[in-house]
Amino acid sequence: MSHFSKTQYNSISASYDSVNDLPISRAIVVNVERLIRPHIRGARVLELACGTGFFTRHILDWGAASVVGVDVSQAMVDIAEADTAKHVEYAGKYRFMVADCSAPFSASDEGTEGGGGGGGGGFDLVFAAWLLNYAQDQATMGTMFRNIANHLNPGGRFISVLPHPEDDPMVCISQVNAQRKLGYGYGIEVRKALPEIKDGYYVHLFFDTVPPVDFGNYYLPKNVHETAARQGGMKGALTWEPVSLPDDYDEINRYMKDPVPRGYFDRWLQYPDFGILVIEK
Ligand SMILES: C[S@@+](CC[C@H](N)C(=O)[O-])C[C@H]1O[C@@H](n2cnc3c(N)ncnc32)[C@H](O)[C@@H]1O
């Protein structure tokens, strides 16, 4: 049983984009764009845990043919739909749906994205920012990966943003809490060590945003992700990609809501709070 409601985002949906406005959240976009660009042109993309559609719109801007966004929270999906519909350039290229990605589901639809013909799941790429950290154990994460593998065409890839990978996530938790004192934007409270997983934690995140936002999730060791991926049917090359930023702050500031001063990310770059996992089917 989960330690928090699966639909906890229903109550914070209206405030959630203040998290996406933080400079460290915008640093994710820089990295995702670098990794996704070579694979995105004309791609049919499935985005899991799409939230308010922040990345959905970026993925369309970067050249995807279509995106299906999936989230367990109806309120987050409602915002994603409303915000994406404001842009005429996206018309006919996206669809959102409510589903729990930790249980078997199907996002395939003949109309929008190819519908799974030819022995594949109909999608060239699956993207997920902050989904895997909602698995409380390896079996649940394995089901998430099974959904990913089932939706991907042969040769497709999964690109995922998740907490900075560690053998013991307590290292990541301590680093994030140290960075909070430097003003980077959030802290992590450990609520419980998970009895079934060595070095796995149920945690609560507190964001220093206006308005403040907080929610629960799980920090599991790096090897759990690797084993769960294989169990779920993702058998191809698996890489933990390095996180980086351009040296040029004019370039960095193109991604920021408000410009940050030169050197802003220096301390953060010593320990970026997120990691990126890429796995081929
Ligand atoms: C931290 S938010 C990130 C949203 C979005 N990816 C972004 O980066 O802006 C995590 C999202 O995961 C969704 N989520 C959590 N557990 C999920 C599950 N089992 N299936 C689908 N979505 C889930 C939440 O509802 C929430 O919208």
Coordinates of C-alpha atoms in Angstrom, one line a residue, residues 6-238:
K6 CA -1.9 8.4 -5.6
T7 CA -3.9 11.5 -6.5
Q8 CA -2.0 13.8 -4.0
Y9 CA -1.4 16.2 -6.9
N10 CA -5.1 16.9 -7.3
S11 CA -4.8 19.3 -4.3
I12 CA -1.6 21.0 -5.4
S13 CA -2.2 21.2 -9.2
A14 CA -2.9 24.9 -9.2
S15 CA 0.4 25.7 -7.5
Y16 CA 2.6 23.0 -9.1
D17 CA 4.0 25.1 -12.0
S18 CA 5.8 27.3 -9.4
V19 CA 8.1 24.2 -9.1
N20 CA 8.7 24.3 -12.9
D21 CA 9.6 27.9 -12.7
L22 CA 12.6 27.2 -10.4
P23 CA 16.0 27.6 -12.1
I24 CA 17.0 24.1 -11.2
S25 CA 13.8 22.8 -12.9
R26 CA 14.6 24.8 -16.0
A27 CA 18.1 23.2 -15.9
I28 CA 16.3 19.8 -16.5
V29 CA 14.8 21.2 -19.7
V30 CA 18.3 22.1 -21.0
N31 CA 19.5 18.5 -20.4
V32 CA 16.3 16.8 -21.8
E33 CA 16.5 18.9 -24.9
R34 CA 20.1 17.8 -25.5
L35 CA 19.2 14.1 -25.2
I36 CA 15.9 14.1 -26.9
R37 CA 16.7 16.3 -30.0
P38 CA 18.4 13.6 -32.0
H39 CA 15.3 11.3 -31.7
I40 CA 12.4 13.7 -31.7
R41 CA 11.8 14.9 -35.3
G42 CA 8.5 13.3 -36.4
A43 CA 8.4 11.0 -33.4
R44 CA 5.3 9.7 -31.8
V45 CA 5.9 10.3 -28.1
L46 CA 4.2 8.9 -25.0
E47 CA 4.8 11.1 -21.9
L48 CA 4.2 9.4 -18.6
A49 CA 3.5 11.5 -15.4
C50 CA 2.9 14.5 -17.7
G51 CA 1.6 16.7 -14.9
T52 CA 0.6 20.1 -16.2
G53 CA 2.0 19.4 -19.7
F54 CA 5.2 21.5 -19.1
F55 CA 7.4 19.0 -21.0
T56 CA 4.5 18.0 -23.4
R57 CA 4.7 21.5 -25.0
H58 CA 8.5 21.4 -25.1
I59 CA 8.4 18.0 -26.8
L60 CA 6.0 19.4 -29.5
D61 CA 8.2 22.5 -29.9
W62 CA 11.2 20.3 -30.4
G63 CA 9.6 18.6 -33.4
A64 CA 7.6 15.5 -32.2
A65 CA 4.7 14.6 -34.5
S66 CA 2.4 13.9 -31.6
V67 CA 2.4 13.4 -27.8
V68 CA 0.1 11.4 -25.6
G69 CA 0.4 12.6 -22.0
V70 CA -0.7 10.3 -19.2
D71 CA -1.0 11.2 -15.5
V72 CA -2.8 9.6 -12.5
S73 CA -4.1 13.0 -11.4
Q74 CA -7.3 14.3 -13.1
A75 CA -6.6 17.9 -11.9
M76 CA -3.1 17.9 -13.4
V77 CA -4.4 16.6 -16.7
D78 CA -7.1 19.3 -16.6
I79 CA -4.4 22.0 -16.4
A80 CA -2.3 20.3 -19.1
E81 CA -5.3 20.3 -21.4
A82 CA -6.3 23.9 -20.7
D83 CA -2.7 25.2 -21.0
T84 CA -1.9 23.3 -24.1
A85 CA -5.2 24.2 -25.8
K86 CA -4.2 27.9 -25.5
H87 CA -1.6 27.3 -28.3
V88 CA -3.0 26.8 -31.8
E89 CA 0.2 25.4 -33.1
Y90 CA -0.3 22.2 -31.0
A91 CA -3.8 21.6 -32.3
G92 CA -4.4 18.0 -33.3
K93 CA -1.0 16.9 -32.1
Y94 CA -1.6 15.9 -28.5
R95 CA -4.0 14.0 -26.3
F96 CA -4.1 13.6 -22.5
M97 CA -5.5 10.8 -20.5
V98 CA -5.8 9.8 -16.8
A99 CA -4.1 6.5 -15.9
D100 CA -2.0 4.9 -13.2
C101 CA 1.3 4.0 -14.8
S102 CA 2.1 1.6 -12.0
A103 CA -0.7 -0.7 -13.2
P104 CA -1.1 -2.1 -16.7
F105 CA -2.8 0.4 -19.1
S106 CA -3.0 1.2 -22.8
A107 CA -2.5 4.6 -24.3
S108 CA -2.6 3.4 -27.9
D109 CA -5.2 4.9 -30.1
E110 CA -5.5 4.4 -33.9
G111 CA -6.4 8.0 -34.4
T112 CA -3.6 10.0 -32.8
E113 CA -0.3 8.2 -32.8
G114 CA -0.3 5.1 -35.0
G115 CA -2.0 2.7 -32.7
G116 CA 0.5 -0.1 -32.2
G117 CA 0.7 -1.7 -35.6
G118 CA 3.7 -3.7 -36.9
G119 CA 4.4 -5.5 -33.6
G120 CA 5.2 -2.4 -31.6
G121 CA 3.3 -0.3 -29.1
G122 CA 2.9 2.6 -31.6
F123 CA 5.4 5.0 -29.9
D124 CA 8.9 5.8 -30.9
L125 CA 9.9 7.4 -27.6
V126 CA 8.6 7.3 -24.1
F127 CA 9.5 10.2 -21.8
A128 CA 8.9 10.5 -18.1
A129 CA 10.0 13.3 -15.7
W130 CA 9.5 12.2 -12.1
L131 CA 7.5 9.0 -12.6
L132 CA 9.9 6.2 -11.4
N133 CA 10.2 7.9 -8.0
Y134 CA 6.5 6.9 -7.5
A135 CA 7.4 3.2 -7.3
Q136 CA 7.8 2.0 -3.8
D137 CA 9.4 -1.3 -4.7
Q138 CA 11.1 -3.1 -7.5
A139 CA 7.9 -5.0 -8.5
T140 CA 6.0 -1.7 -8.9
M141 CA 8.8 -0.2 -10.9
G142 CA 8.9 -3.3 -13.0
T143 CA 5.2 -2.8 -13.9
M144 CA 6.0 0.8 -14.9
F145 CA 8.8 -0.5 -17.2
R146 CA 6.5 -3.2 -18.6
N147 CA 4.1 -0.4 -19.6
I148 CA 7.0 1.5 -21.2
A149 CA 8.2 -1.6 -23.1
N150 CA 4.7 -2.5 -24.3
H151 CA 4.1 1.0 -25.7
L152 CA 7.5 1.3 -27.5
N153 CA 8.1 0.2 -31.1
P154 CA 11.1 -2.0 -31.7
G155 CA 14.2 0.2 -31.5
G156 CA 12.4 2.8 -29.4
R157 CA 13.8 4.5 -26.3
F158 CA 12.8 5.6 -22.9
I159 CA 14.2 8.9 -21.5
S160 CA 13.6 9.6 -17.9
V161 CA 14.3 12.3 -15.3
L162 CA 14.6 11.1 -11.7
P163 CA 16.4 11.8 -8.5
H164 CA 20.2 11.9 -8.7
P165 CA 21.0 8.1 -8.9
E166 CA 22.8 6.7 -5.9
D167 CA 23.5 3.2 -4.4
D168 CA 22.3 4.8 -1.2
P169 CA 19.8 7.6 -1.9
M170 CA 20.6 9.1 1.5
V171 CA 23.6 10.7 -0.3
C172 CA 21.3 12.5 -2.7
I173 CA 18.9 13.5 0.2
S174 CA 21.8 15.0 2.2
Q175 CA 23.1 16.9 -0.8
V176 CA 19.7 18.4 -1.7
N177 CA 19.2 19.5 1.9
A178 CA 22.6 21.2 1.8
Q179 CA 21.7 22.9 -1.4
R180 CA 18.5 24.1 0.1
K181 CA 20.6 26.3 2.5
L182 CA 22.2 27.8 -0.6
G183 CA 18.8 28.8 -2.0
Y184 CA 18.3 26.3 -4.8
G185 CA 14.8 25.6 -3.8
Y186 CA 13.7 22.5 -1.9
G187 CA 14.4 20.1 0.9
I188 CA 13.7 16.4 1.5
E189 CA 12.4 15.0 4.8
V190 CA 12.8 11.2 5.2
R191 CA 9.6 9.9 6.6
K192 CA 10.4 6.1 6.7
A193 CA 13.1 3.6 5.7
L194 CA 11.3 1.1 3.5
P195 CA 11.5 -2.3 5.2
E196 CA 11.4 -4.3 2.0
I197 CA 14.1 -2.4 0.2
K198 CA 17.6 -1.9 1.5
D199 CA 18.4 1.8 1.3
G200 CA 15.0 2.7 0.0
Y201 CA 13.1 5.6 1.6
Y202 CA 9.6 7.1 1.6
V203 CA 10.3 10.9 1.6
H204 CA 8.4 14.2 1.5
L205 CA 9.7 17.1 -0.6
F206 CA 9.2 20.8 0.5
F207 CA 9.6 23.4 -2.2
D208 CA 10.5 27.0 -1.3
T209 CA 8.2 28.4 -4.0
V210 CA 5.4 30.9 -3.9
P211 CA 3.1 29.4 -3.1
P212 CA 4.9 26.6 -1.3
V213 CA 4.4 23.1 -2.7
D214 CA 5.0 19.7 -1.0
F215 CA 4.4 16.1 -1.9
G216 CA 5.6 12.6 -1.1
N217 CA 7.5 10.1 -3.1
Y218 CA 10.1 7.3 -2.9
Y219 CA 13.9 7.4 -3.3
L220 CA 15.2 3.9 -4.3
P221 CA 18.7 2.7 -5.0
K222 CA 20.2 2.9 -8.5
N223 CA 20.4 -0.9 -8.9
V224 CA 16.6 -1.2 -8.3
H225 CA 16.0 0.9 -11.4
E226 CA 18.4 -1.2 -13.5
T227 CA 16.9 -4.6 -12.4
A228 CA 13.3 -3.3 -12.7
A229 CA 14.0 -2.1 -16.3
R230 CA 15.2 -5.6 -17.3
Q231 CA 12.3 -7.3 -15.5
G232 CA 9.9 -5.0 -17.3
G233 CA 11.2 -5.9 -20.7
M234 CA 13.6 -3.0 -21.5
K235 CA 16.5 -5.1 -22.6
G236 CA 18.6 -2.7 -24.7
A237 CA 21.5 -0.3 -23.8
L238 CA 21.0 1.4 -20.5

